[in-house]
Amino acid sequence: MSRVLSLFLILSIFITTVSAQKKSDQEDWQALFNGKDLTGWDIKIAGHQVNDNHKNTFIVEDNMIRVNYKEYDKFTTEYGHMYYHKPFSHYKIRMQYRFTGKQVPGGASWNVRNSGIMLHSQSAASLGLDQDFPVSLEMQYLGGLDAGERTTGNLCTPGTIVDIAGKTTLQHCINSTSKTFNGDRWVTAEAIVLGDSIVYHLIEGDTVLVFTNPKIGGGYVSKSHTFKDGKVGNEDDWMRKQNTPLASGYIALQAESHPIDFRNIELLNLKGCMNPKASNYKSYYVVADNKACTFSKKK
């Protein structure tokens, strides 16, 4: 009888351990968009105050965030971004996007089927009133124009610089190796962001661009186009931060004059409790935030 009981206890411990292991391995993806409204997001459009959603540039329809220009007669300098309210440092983010319709009159030719998401961005509240783009790392989305190749998942660097293949580049926009996606089809995009060390851009599951060591610097667009030229708020503060590693920041969706839809916006935080004894321990965390650990009460 005692032998049977011992075997039962061993089996129970084994099952409990396996169950705990499976729970710790399960990826806890977080929806950044609730599918109903813009709760949790801050809007900043050049020339307008924070959360002035000028001419309903950002709307929600059919479980999508839509960049909408139906109330615009003409686009001038109303570059807009919508910022998730919480910053992150180490994470994966994935979503689907599609371009639709025609560009609003007045938009620049380079902005046809052009948008993106900003990673490690400054906050909405810190932008200058007339600032068009936040200091950030832009994962640029481009749609095909039915004429030649046009990659997506590229990198643009307003106020930032990065290393490509181990060498610092001052090039403002860097093309990926993606395919061209013509028409109004949905495209799945993902970024893996690991603080100030390395960032991966993925399109339809394929890694299309890798860069390392993101920093503040290189001017706003180039050394000859400064933070002042870009009407960046607190210009002197940014100048003092030149060559400072860019290790964290906000996520923002972009509005640049061509309608685009976003859906299924999800984030997997890679920073969290790394104490295996905690109830919220995850095996895939890469950076510890053990202040966030929670422990089950002993009965």
GROMACS .gro file of N, CA and C in nm, residues 19 23 69 72 81 83 92 106 110 126-127 168 173 179 194-195 226 231 233-234 236 249 258 273 288 299:
model
   78
   19SER      N    1   0.266   2.045  -1.587
   19SER     CA    2   0.163   2.147  -1.606
   19SER      C    3   0.219   2.287  -1.587
   23LYS      N    4   0.258   2.596  -1.863
   23LYS     CA    5   0.204   2.729  -1.838
   23LYS      C    6   0.311   2.835  -1.854
   69TYR      N    7  -0.920   5.977  -4.439
   69TYR     CA    8  -0.908   6.115  -4.490
   69TYR      C    9  -1.037   6.162  -4.556
   72TYR      N   10  -1.101   6.536  -4.526
   72TYR     CA   11  -0.996   6.624  -4.577
   72TYR      C   12  -1.029   6.667  -4.720
   81HIS      N   13   0.033   6.057  -3.578
   81HIS     CA   14   0.072   5.930  -3.517
   81HIS      C   15  -0.019   5.904  -3.398
   83TYR      N   16  -0.023   5.685  -3.045
   83TYR     CA   17   0.074   5.623  -2.955
   83TYR      C   18   0.006   5.536  -2.850
   92LYS      N   19   0.796   4.151  -2.866
   92LYS     CA   20   0.758   4.122  -3.004
   92LYS      C   21   0.625   4.194  -3.029
  106GLY      N   22  -0.288   6.658  -5.220
  106GLY     CA   23  -0.192   6.736  -5.144
  106GLY      C   24  -0.082   6.655  -5.082
  110TRP      N   25   0.600   6.071  -5.249
  110TRP     CA   26   0.668   5.961  -5.180
  110TRP      C   27   0.582   5.900  -5.070
  126SER      N   28   0.546   6.462  -2.561
  126SER     CA   29   0.677   6.526  -2.570
  126SER      C   30   0.706   6.587  -2.708
  127LEU      N   31   0.617   6.567  -2.804
  127LEU     CA   32   0.638   6.623  -2.937
  127LEU      C   33   0.617   6.774  -2.938
  168THR      N   34   2.798   5.152  -3.842
  168THR     CA   35   2.702   5.260  -3.824
  168THR      C   36   2.671   5.323  -3.959
  173CYS      N   37   1.672   5.613  -4.464
  173CYS     CA   38   1.583   5.498  -4.487
  173CYS      C   39   1.663   5.385  -4.550
  179LYS      N   40   0.943   4.094  -5.036
  179LYS     CA   41   0.874   4.096  -5.165
  179LYS      C   42   0.791   4.225  -5.175
  194LEU      N   43   1.474   4.410  -2.902
  194LEU     CA   44   1.547   4.370  -2.782
  194LEU      C   45   1.629   4.488  -2.729
  195GLY      N   46   1.559   4.583  -2.669
  195GLY     CA   47   1.623   4.697  -2.607
  195GLY      C   48   1.708   4.775  -2.705
  226THR      N   49   1.836   6.932  -3.909
  226THR     CA   50   1.852   6.919  -3.765
  226THR      C   51   1.719   6.903  -3.692
  231LYS      N   52   1.135   7.095  -3.619
  231LYS     CA   53   1.045   7.153  -3.519
  231LYS      C   54   1.022   7.058  -3.402
  233GLY      N   55   1.028   6.926  -3.039
  233GLY     CA   56   1.018   6.988  -2.908
  233GLY      C   57   1.141   6.960  -2.823
  234ASN      N   58   1.180   7.055  -2.738
  234ASN     CA   59   1.295   7.039  -2.649
  234ASN      C   60   1.421   7.000  -2.726
  236ASP      N   61   1.718   7.121  -2.743
  236ASP     CA   62   1.845   7.116  -2.669
  236ASP      C   63   1.861   6.985  -2.593
  249GLY      N   64   1.083   5.276  -2.543
  249GLY     CA   65   0.999   5.384  -2.591
  249GLY      C   66   0.859   5.336  -2.622
  258HIS      N   67  -0.203   5.862  -4.698
  258HIS     CA   68  -0.268   5.754  -4.772
  258HIS      C   69  -0.346   5.665  -4.675
  273CYS      N   70   0.882   3.871  -1.491
  273CYS     CA   71   0.930   3.793  -1.377
  273CYS      C   72   1.006   3.670  -1.425
  288ALA      N   73   1.489   4.054  -1.682
  288ALA     CA   74   1.416   4.036  -1.557
  288ALA      C   75   1.353   4.166  -1.508
  299LYS      N   76  -0.159   2.742   0.124
  299LYS     CA   77  -0.282   2.710   0.198
  299LYS      C   78  -0.248   2.641   0.328
   0.00000   0.00000   0.00000
